[in-house]
Amino acid sequence: MSADVSTAPVAPPLSRGRRWRAAWRRPETRWAYLFLLPWILGFLIFTAGPMLASLVLSFTDYDVINPASYVGGENYQRMVEDPQVRTALFNTLLYTVIHVPLSIAIALALAVLLNQIGGRFAGFFRTVFYMPAMTPTVAVGVLFLLLLNGQNGLVNAALGLFGVDGPAWTTDPAWVRWGIIIMSLWTIGGTIVILFAALKNVPMDLYEAARIDGAGAWRQFREVTVPMISGSLFFVTIVNTIASLQMFTEVYTMFYGNAQSQLQASDSALFYVIYLFRQGFQFLEMGYASALAWGLFVIVLIVTLVQVKLGDRFVYYEGDDR
Amino acid sequence: MRRPMVLPAIMAGAATLTLTACGGVGGGDDSDGGGDSQSGDLSADPSGSITTIGFALPDEIATVRVDTFREMYPDVEVNINEGGFDEQQFLTSVSSGDPTELVYIPGDQVGAFAARGAIQPLDECIEQRDIDLGQYRPNVLDLVQYDDSTYAIPEFYNTPVLIVNNTVLAQAGLSAADIDISDQESLLAAAQALTVRNGSTYERIGIHLRLPDLTPFYGVVDGNPWVAAADDFRLDDPATVATMERLKAVQDAQGGHTALKDFENTWDLFGEGNPFAQNQVGAMVIEQWYVNVLANTSPDVDITVLPITNADGDTVTWATSNAWAIPKDADNAATSCEFMKIMTAPDTWAAAAEERIRLREAEGKAFTGIYTANEAADDKVFGELYTPGTGENQKWDDAVQSVLEAQADAWVVPANPVGAQFKAAWLEATNRILAGTQDAPSALAEAQDKVEQALADVG
């Protein structure tokens, strides 16, 4: 006996509109949207609205006080020709290129160390490594002005123990960028926590199998650990890259936050978002500042797309068909 | 396991963080710039409440004056939002149409805010509330008058003087007469003789010119003020270049600007461990308020205060001030007008001075004056309240007389629509020149271009 499946009636696929209406008739769908409503309203009012406003303002001459007047693409043309935009972009990209791999490498090393620690000290060390990330960013800026002082800062005092005469990290333009990179390592606690959690999820039997196959510690790390946590590495790379491209608070506090700190600002401390902020609120060029904001958005978008494309090659997702 | 939806989430996050930075300000109304005229009865009795931003209450000079207003008008609620002037806070409040009643702003920014209509002209307020502008120093009024209107009421009158550390000079076999700011040769010699370094670590700066803070002042000393009029900036003038090159030479003679700045950042400028008490400086050019700080924190320090002279031996100085203004669309202008009047009136300044005298006498310290933009107030303080110090306090009296001599005729940057851009331009140029990353002619030419571009943008 055989069933004649070839003649069984097949319902035609529902159109998208009919599918949506069918779903809407279900109470749980309506409840879901009701619970989502506060977020949707918040997004429309506080995110999408300002974004659209800044897009419109980027085509205007707007000084915050008086009505905006349409100037077409002038602000974007000015952005391309502005030498300080190039300076700010160079500083920001250089910082990103150095900070992101450096911070992830250090965070990964510390996460691996934390993963080795067991017993009652484990929680203590996890807390200690995460605590700096809890420091308010303004406080970090002020703190590092003291730590990095070339005359009596702790960083140079530490270098002095090894016979190194440390530079003027906060006042010498040749060293300001490096001082900022040192400061940025203070807040890698979040990255450590994410990578530590990823390390905890690596199945122990993979290490056991690798050991049976004769793999040493380095080989196990390279062939087992890194692939298994590549999803987390990919995530922290993207998030840290975006945060680095938008670096603002600490550097602004150190070099631009008040009349006194502005006195030691050098071109080396001019980051993109700081330049954007000064144009908007100090020089009353909000139209230009809006164009700068969209310029950064496009840069972030391109960098992220490139990272995602590269991620397709290197990131392993458990259960993926590749 | 499916791949997480990372990209959309990240794009949304990136867009949010980047773009909302400039999108939340809101639109302006139909003002045509240049400020709204004040309306309503500005001579009405003060009432309701007023709130200020940009002003703080750090000492009795501030608190006594606010208290004086409160005692005169007990029904008015005065809210002082303590803190320094914050452009973002001020501009967003104006843009929202709901600003505070009063704002306390740096004098060099009055012109820019006036030109864009962010603050109101005060002519009617001054007329209806009988504020006697004749009492105020004419040069400080240049800071706050723009396009034939007065936009702010100035408070203090800050002018640089030379403070010499006699202890340090005696150790080096020098005297105050050996330090002449206008004479490069003697300045370099004194700076080198007084500076003490141990390798790259400083023990003392010889002559601290307070750069870049006071850079424009040295243009005045050299007979070349950097601004001739509201639309006439001279940053690329050969004389300006020459001034910057000689300032760099002085910094270099003492080990270089960046190292000096680093050492300066370690100072406890306002405390008992100040650089004069610690002999960390041989001589310093600084505004006159620092004499008051030293008289309070280090009454025993051995200093001489001198006015600064140009090459002809004439006293020269540069004045700055902060000022009260009424933001565009602010409510309760009548009460705000009265508050500005009371805060800067001779009797109010005198009351503040009396309180300081009482406090200083209680601690056995000298009263070294308060220096205001209201000349009638200064006449009252120094004519009726000030008692010249004698004995150990003779040096403080000498200091006061030097300050008063220095203040006689000060140059100010005329109110102009690009104050912030001008300051940013000369600060950036100065830092590049002094750090040696750019030569003076090209740095100053770039600075001049920026200011002229900003002027053109403002129209």
Coordinates of N, CA and C in Angstrom, one line a residue, chain A residues 56-147:
Chain A
V56 N 19.6 66.4 8.5 CA 19.1 67.7 7.9 C 20.0 68.8 8.2
L57 N 20.4 68.9 9.5 CA 21.3 70.0 9.9 C 22.7 70.0 9.2
S58 N 23.1 68.8 8.7 CA 24.4 68.7 8.1 C 24.4 69.5 6.7
F59 N 23.2 69.8 6.2 CA 23.1 70.5 5.0 C 22.8 72.0 5.2
T60 N 23.0 72.4 6.4 CA 22.6 73.8 6.8 C 23.8 74.5 7.4
D61 N 23.6 75.8 7.5 CA 24.5 76.7 8.3 C 23.6 77.0 9.6
Y62 N 24.1 76.4 10.7 CA 23.2 76.4 11.9 C 24.1 76.7 13.1
D63 N 23.9 77.8 13.8 CA 24.7 78.2 14.9 C 24.1 77.9 16.3
V64 N 23.1 77.1 16.3 CA 22.4 76.7 17.5 C 21.4 77.7 18.0
I65 N 21.7 79.0 17.8 CA 20.8 80.1 18.3 C 19.8 80.5 17.3
N66 N 20.2 80.6 16.0 CA 19.3 81.2 15.0 C 18.9 80.1 14.1
P67 N 17.8 80.4 13.3 CA 17.3 79.3 12.4 C 18.4 78.9 11.4
A68 N 18.3 77.6 11.1 CA 19.3 77.0 10.1 C 18.9 77.5 8.7
S69 N 20.0 77.7 7.9 CA 19.8 78.1 6.5 C 20.4 77.0 5.6
Y70 N 19.8 76.6 4.6 CA 20.2 75.5 3.7 C 21.5 76.0 2.9
V71 N 22.5 75.2 3.0 CA 23.8 75.5 2.3 C 24.2 74.3 1.3
G72 N 23.3 73.4 1.1 CA 23.6 72.3 0.2 C 24.8 71.4 0.8
G73 N 25.7 71.1 0.0 CA 26.8 70.2 0.4 C 28.0 70.9 0.9
E74 N 27.9 72.2 1.2 CA 29.1 73.0 1.6 C 29.8 72.4 2.8
N75 N 29.0 71.9 3.8 CA 29.7 71.4 5.0 C 30.5 70.2 4.7
Y76 N 30.0 69.3 3.8 CA 30.7 68.1 3.4 C 32.0 68.5 2.6
Q77 N 31.9 69.5 1.7 CA 33.0 70.0 1.0 C 34.1 70.5 1.9
R78 N 33.6 71.3 2.9 CA 34.6 71.9 3.9 C 35.3 70.8 4.7
M79 N 34.5 69.7 5.0 CA 35.1 68.6 5.7 C 36.2 68.0 5.0
V80 N 36.0 67.8 3.7 CA 37.1 67.2 2.9 C 38.3 68.1 2.8
E81 N 38.1 69.4 2.8 CA 39.2 70.3 2.6 C 39.9 70.7 4.0
D82 N 39.2 70.5 5.1 CA 39.7 70.9 6.4 C 40.9 70.2 6.8
P83 N 42.1 70.8 7.0 CA 43.3 70.1 7.4 C 43.2 69.5 8.8
Q84 N 42.4 70.2 9.7 CA 42.2 69.7 11.0 C 41.4 68.4 11.1
V85 N 40.5 68.2 10.1 CA 39.8 67.0 10.0 C 40.8 65.8 9.7
R86 N 41.7 66.1 8.8 CA 42.7 65.1 8.5 C 43.6 64.8 9.8
T87 N 43.9 65.8 10.5 CA 44.7 65.6 11.7 C 43.9 64.7 12.7
A88 N 42.7 65.1 12.9 CA 41.8 64.4 13.9 C 41.6 63.0 13.5
L89 N 41.4 62.8 12.2 CA 41.1 61.5 11.6 C 42.4 60.6 11.8
F90 N 43.6 61.2 11.5 CA 44.8 60.4 11.6 C 45.0 60.0 13.1
N91 N 44.8 60.9 14.0 CA 45.0 60.6 15.4 C 44.1 59.5 15.8
T92 N 42.8 59.6 15.4 CA 41.8 58.6 15.8 C 42.1 57.2 15.2
L93 N 42.4 57.2 13.9 CA 42.7 55.9 13.3 C 43.9 55.3 13.9
L94 N 45.0 56.1 14.1 CA 46.2 55.6 14.7 C 45.9 55.0 16.1
Y95 N 45.2 55.7 16.8 CA 44.8 55.2 18.2 C 44.0 53.9 18.1
T96 N 43.1 53.8 17.1 CA 42.3 52.6 17.0 C 43.1 51.4 16.6
V97 N 44.0 51.7 15.6 CA 44.8 50.6 15.1 C 45.8 50.0 16.2
I98 N 46.2 50.9 17.1 CA 47.1 50.4 18.1 C 46.3 49.9 19.3
H99 N 45.3 50.7 19.7 CA 44.6 50.3 21.0 C 43.9 49.0 20.8
V100 N 43.2 48.8 19.7 CA 42.3 47.6 19.7 C 43.0 46.3 19.8
P101 N 44.0 46.1 18.9 CA 44.8 44.8 19.1 C 45.5 44.7 20.4
L102 N 46.1 45.8 20.8 CA 46.8 45.8 22.1 C 45.9 45.5 23.3
S103 N 44.8 46.1 23.3 CA 43.9 45.9 24.5 C 43.3 44.5 24.5
I104 N 43.0 44.0 23.3 CA 42.5 42.6 23.2 C 43.5 41.6 23.5
A105 N 44.8 41.8 23.1 CA 45.8 40.9 23.4 C 46.1 40.8 24.9
I106 N 46.1 42.0 25.6 CA 46.3 42.0 27.0 C 45.2 41.4 27.7
A107 N 43.9 41.8 27.3 CA 42.7 41.3 27.9 C 42.7 39.8 27.8
L108 N 43.1 39.2 26.6 CA 43.1 37.8 26.4 C 44.1 37.1 27.3
A109 N 45.3 37.7 27.4 CA 46.3 37.1 28.3 C 45.8 37.1 29.8
L110 N 45.2 38.2 30.2 CA 44.7 38.2 31.6 C 43.5 37.3 31.8
A111 N 42.7 37.1 30.8 CA 41.6 36.2 30.9 C 42.1 34.8 31.0
V112 N 43.1 34.4 30.2 CA 43.7 33.1 30.3 C 44.3 32.8 31.6
L113 N 45.0 33.9 32.2 CA 45.5 33.7 33.5 C 44.4 33.5 34.6
L114 N 43.3 34.3 34.4 CA 42.2 34.2 35.4 C 41.6 32.8 35.3
N115 N 41.6 32.3 34.0 CA 41.0 30.9 33.8 C 41.8 29.8 34.5
Q116 N 43.1 30.1 34.7 CA 43.9 29.1 35.4 C 43.8 29.1 36.9
I117 N 43.2 30.3 37.4 CA 43.2 30.4 38.9 C 41.9 29.7 39.4
G118 N 42.1 28.9 40.3 CA 40.9 28.2 40.9 C 40.9 28.6 42.4
G119 N 40.0 27.9 43.1 CA 39.9 28.1 44.5 C 39.3 29.5 45.0
R120 N 39.6 29.8 46.2 CA 38.9 31.0 46.8 C 39.4 32.3 46.2
F121 N 40.6 32.3 45.6 CA 41.2 33.6 45.1 C 40.6 33.9 43.7
A122 N 39.9 33.0 43.1 CA 39.4 33.2 41.7 C 38.5 34.5 41.6
G123 N 37.5 34.5 42.5 CA 36.6 35.6 42.5 C 37.3 36.9 42.8
F124 N 38.2 36.9 43.7 CA 39.0 38.1 44.1 C 39.7 38.7 42.9
F125 N 40.4 37.8 42.2 CA 41.2 38.4 41.0 C 40.3 38.9 39.9
R126 N 39.1 38.2 39.7 CA 38.2 38.6 38.7 C 37.7 40.0 39.0
T127 N 37.4 40.2 40.3 CA 36.9 41.5 40.7 C 37.9 42.6 40.6
V128 N 39.2 42.2 41.0 CA 40.2 43.2 40.9 C 40.5 43.7 39.4
F129 N 40.5 42.7 38.5 CA 40.7 43.0 37.1 C 39.6 43.8 36.5
Y130 N 38.4 43.6 37.0 CA 37.2 44.3 36.4 C 37.0 45.7 37.0
M131 N 37.5 45.9 38.3 CA 37.2 47.1 39.0 C 37.6 48.4 38.2
P132 N 38.8 48.5 37.6 CA 39.1 49.7 36.9 C 38.0 50.1 35.8
A133 N 37.3 49.1 35.3 CA 36.3 49.5 34.3 C 35.1 50.2 34.9
M134 N 35.0 50.1 36.2 CA 34.0 50.8 36.9 C 34.3 52.3 37.2
T135 N 35.5 52.7 37.0 CA 35.9 54.1 37.2 C 35.2 55.0 36.2
P136 N 34.6 56.1 36.7 CA 34.0 57.1 35.7 C 35.1 57.6 34.8
T137 N 34.7 57.7 33.5 CA 35.7 58.1 32.5 C 36.3 59.4 32.8
V138 N 35.6 60.4 33.3 CA 36.2 61.7 33.6 C 37.2 61.5 34.7
A139 N 37.0 60.7 35.7 CA 38.0 60.4 36.7 C 39.2 59.8 36.1
V140 N 39.0 58.9 35.1 CA 40.2 58.2 34.5 C 41.1 59.3 33.9
G141 N 40.4 60.3 33.2 CA 41.2 61.3 32.5 C 42.0 62.1 33.5
V142 N 41.4 62.5 34.6 CA 42.1 63.3 35.6 C 43.2 62.5 36.3
L143 N 42.9 61.2 36.6 CA 43.8 60.3 37.2 C 45.1 60.2 36.4
F144 N 44.9 60.0 35.1 CA 46.0 59.8 34.2 C 46.8 61.0 33.9
L145 N 46.2 62.2 34.1 CA 47.0 63.4 34.0 C 48.1 63.4 35.2
L146 N 47.7 62.8 36.3 CA 48.7 62.7 37.4 C 49.6 61.6 37.2
L147 N 49.1 60.4 36.8 CA 50.0 59.3 36.6 C 51.0 59.5 35.5

